Amino acid sequence: MFIQTESTPNPATLKFLPGQNVLGAGTADFPTADAAEGSPLAARVFKVNGVTGVFFGADFVTVTKDDAVDWDHIKPAILGAIMEHFQSGQPVMAGEAAASGHAEHTGEDGEIVEQIKELLDTRVRPAVAQDGGDITFHGFDRGIVYLHMQGACAGCPSSTLTLKMGIENLLKHYIPEVVEVRPVAA
C-alpha cells in the first residue's frame, strides 16, 4: 500500500491519500480524540503523539498536528497508523455513523437556503476538498450565512480570506439576500 501526502494551505494540517475509499460519500470530523471513539481509523491516528484533529473525506484523511510538533517527527507514525488500519480489515467507521453535511433549516427562507446549499455543493465544497477540508451550511439569519469549517479549513490562516473574499462574494453575487458570511465553531 502506498499512501500519498499533500500539503494544505494550513501548515498544521496534512492530507493523506491512501489510494482507496475512506468514506465514499460525505465527511466526518474528529476535532478531539474523544470524538474519535466512533471510528477505529481516527482513534488509531489520534494515538500518534501530537495529533490534534482528524478529518475524513471521500478518499482522503486530513490530520492536524500541534504547533509544537514537527511533521518530520510524526508523519511516519501517521502513515503507519493509516496503513495498519487498512490492512487490518476494520471498518473506517464503527456502526452507523452519520456523515456530516449541511444543517437542516426550517422557516420562511427555505428557498434562499436551498440556493445557498446548492452553491456550496457545486462551487465551494469540491474546491475545499482539494485542500483537505469541508465547509457546511450551519444557518441563515437576516442575511447572514453561518458556515462550519472542518478539516484543513478549521484554523487555517487563509480560511478567513477564503470565507470573506471567495465564498461571501460568490453567495452575494448569486443570492442578493446574502449580506455576510461568518464562520461558526463546532
C-alpha positions as semicolon CSV with decimal commas, in nm:
position;residue;x (nm);y (nm);z (nm)
1;M;0,000;0,000;0,000
2;F;0,133;0,341;-0,099
3;I;-0,009;0,648;0,076
4;Q;0,050;0,985;-0,087
5;T;0,061;1,306;0,112
6;E;-0,027;1,658;0,004
7;S;0,029;1,984;0,184
8;T;-0,271;2,206;0,252
9;P;-0,299;2,584;0,291
10;N;-0,299;2,518;0,666
11;P;0,062;2,448;0,773
12;A;-0,064;2,249;1,074
13;T;-0,262;2,011;0,850
14;L;-0,152;1,743;0,604
15;K;-0,369;1,547;0,361
16;F;-0,312;1,169;0,334
17;L;-0,438;0,984;0,024
18;P;-0,444;0,605;0,080
19;G;-0,544;0,531;-0,282
20;Q;-0,881;0,386;-0,183
21;N;-1,217;0,497;-0,046
22;V;-1,208;0,633;0,305
23;L;-1,574;0,734;0,347
24;G;-1,700;0,710;-0,008
25;A;-1,959;0,982;0,049
26;G;-1,985;1,268;0,295
27;T;-1,730;1,375;0,552
28;A;-1,651;1,302;0,916
29;D;-1,478;1,544;1,151
30;F;-1,299;1,442;1,471
31;P;-1,175;1,760;1,643
32;T;-1,068;1,566;1,955
33;A;-0,954;1,217;2,049
34;D;-1,278;1,168;2,246
35;A;-1,481;1,241;1,931
36;A;-1,290;0,963;1,751
37;E;-1,435;0,676;1,953
38;G;-1,683;0,602;1,671
39;S;-1,402;0,546;1,422
40;P;-1,132;0,282;1,456
41;L;-0,920;0,468;1,198
42;A;-0,947;0,808;1,367
43;A;-0,878;0,653;1,708
44;R;-0,563;0,486;1,569
45;V;-0,438;0,814;1,419
46;F;-0,504;1,001;1,746
47;K;-0,268;0,758;1,923
48;V;0,018;0,934;1,745
49;N;0,158;1,190;1,987
50;G;0,097;1,545;1,863
51;V;-0,219;1,478;1,656
52;T;-0,493;1,729;1,744
53;G;-0,755;1,663;1,475
54;V;-0,861;1,406;1,213
55;F;-1,098;1,459;0,921
56;F;-1,223;1,212;0,657
57;G;-1,331;1,290;0,304
58;A;-1,437;1,052;0,029
59;D;-1,081;0,936;-0,048
60;F;-0,856;1,118;0,198
61;V;-0,763;1,157;0,564
62;T;-0,663;1,503;0,684
63;V;-0,456;1,522;1,002
64;T;-0,393;1,834;1,209
65;K;-0,097;1,849;1,446
66;D;0,003;2,054;1,746
67;D;0,222;2,354;1,653
68;A;0,496;2,232;1,889
69;V;0,540;1,911;1,688
70;D;0,730;1,889;1,360
71;W;0,580;1,698;1,063
72;D;0,912;1,519;1,009
73;H;0,872;1,356;1,350
74;I;0,509;1,239;1,332
75;K;0,441;1,186;0,962
76;P;0,596;0,835;0,954
77;A;0,386;0,727;1,254
78;I;0,066;0,864;1,093
79;L;0,145;0,685;0,766
80;G;0,199;0,366;0,967
81;A;-0,129;0,407;1,156
82;I;-0,328;0,459;0,834
83;M;-0,158;0,165;0,663
84;E;-0,212;-0,065;0,963
85;H;-0,578;0,029;0,972
86;F;-0,646;-0,051;0,608
87;Q;-0,452;-0,377;0,632
88;S;-0,645;-0,479;0,945
89;G;-0,976;-0,503;0,759
90;Q;-1,154;-0,298;1,027
91;P;-1,419;-0,050;0,910
92;V;-1,333;0,320;0,895
93;M;-1,645;0,398;1,099
94;A;-1,792;0,170;1,365
95;G;-2,164;0,102;1,322
96;E;-2,394;0,353;1,164
97;A;-2,208;0,680;1,155
98;A;-2,378;0,982;1,010
99;A;-2,171;1,166;0,754
100;S;-2,162;1,532;0,831
101;G;-2,337;1,764;0,595
102;H;-2,549;2,073;0,588
103;A;-2,766;2,162;0,885
104;E;-3,140;2,149;0,835
105;H;-3,320;2,479;0,802
106;T;-3,686;2,541;0,866
107;G;-3,854;2,870;0,816
108;E;-3,952;3,128;0,562
109;D;-3,607;3,146;0,398
110;G;-3,622;2,787;0,271
111;E;-3,578;2,878;-0,095
112;I;-3,277;3,101;-0,022
113;V;-3,119;2,832;0,195
114;E;-3,161;2,573;-0,082
115;Q;-2,981;2,809;-0,322
116;I;-2,700;2,859;-0,067
117;K;-2,660;2,482;-0,019
118;E;-2,661;2,424;-0,395
119;L;-2,383;2,681;-0,450
120;L;-2,182;2,536;-0,161
121;D;-2,217;2,182;-0,301
122;T;-2,136;2,269;-0,662
123;R;-1,884;2,553;-0,634
124;V;-1,727;2,559;-0,288
125;R;-1,707;2,210;-0,134
126;P;-1,526;2,042;-0,428
127;A;-1,253;2,310;-0,420
128;V;-1,222;2,296;-0,043
129;A;-1,198;1,913;-0,052
130;Q;-0,893;1,955;-0,276
131;D;-0,729;2,130;0,019
132;G;-0,831;1,857;0,267
133;G;-1,131;2,020;0,428
134;D;-1,502;2,085;0,407
135;I;-1,741;2,375;0,460
136;T;-2,101;2,304;0,551
137;F;-2,408;2,521;0,595
138;H;-2,490;2,590;0,960
139;G;-2,759;2,857;0,943
140;F;-2,908;3,165;0,778
141;D;-3,049;3,460;0,973
142;R;-3,127;3,813;0,850
143;G;-2,893;3,794;0,551
144;I;-2,605;3,633;0,740
145;V;-2,489;3,287;0,632
146;Y;-2,320;3,080;0,903
147;L;-2,077;2,814;0,781
148;H;-1,893;2,538;0,966
149;M;-1,533;2,485;0,859
150;Q;-1,380;2,138;0,903
151;G;-1,055;1,954;0,842
152;A;-0,778;2,167;0,694
153;C;-1,015;2,467;0,686
154;A;-1,057;2,479;1,063
155;G;-0,783;2,702;1,198
156;C;-0,626;2,769;0,858
157;P;-0,460;3,110;0,834
158;S;-0,612;3,169;0,488
159;S;-0,963;3,049;0,581
160;T;-1,085;3,398;0,675
161;L;-0,973;3,531;0,338
162;T;-1,135;3,235;0,159
163;L;-1,455;3,287;0,355
164;K;-1,480;3,662;0,305
165;M;-1,331;3,718;-0,041
166;G;-1,430;3,391;-0,201
167;I;-1,742;3,237;-0,055
168;E;-1,908;3,560;0,061
169;N;-1,856;3,725;-0,279
170;L;-1,986;3,416;-0,462
171;L;-2,302;3,392;-0,249
172;K;-2,369;3,768;-0,267
173;H;-2,331;3,758;-0,646
174;Y;-2,590;3,483;-0,696
175;I;-2,817;3,550;-0,397
176;P;-2,888;3,919;-0,331
177;E;-3,040;3,840;0,011
178;V;-2,696;3,736;0,142
179;V;-2,518;4,027;0,312
180;E;-2,241;3,849;0,506
181;V;-2,081;3,509;0,570
182;R;-1,949;3,413;0,915
183;P;-1,775;3,101;1,046
184;V;-1,914;2,908;1,344
185;A;-1,736;2,677;1,587
186;A;-1,835;2,312;1,600
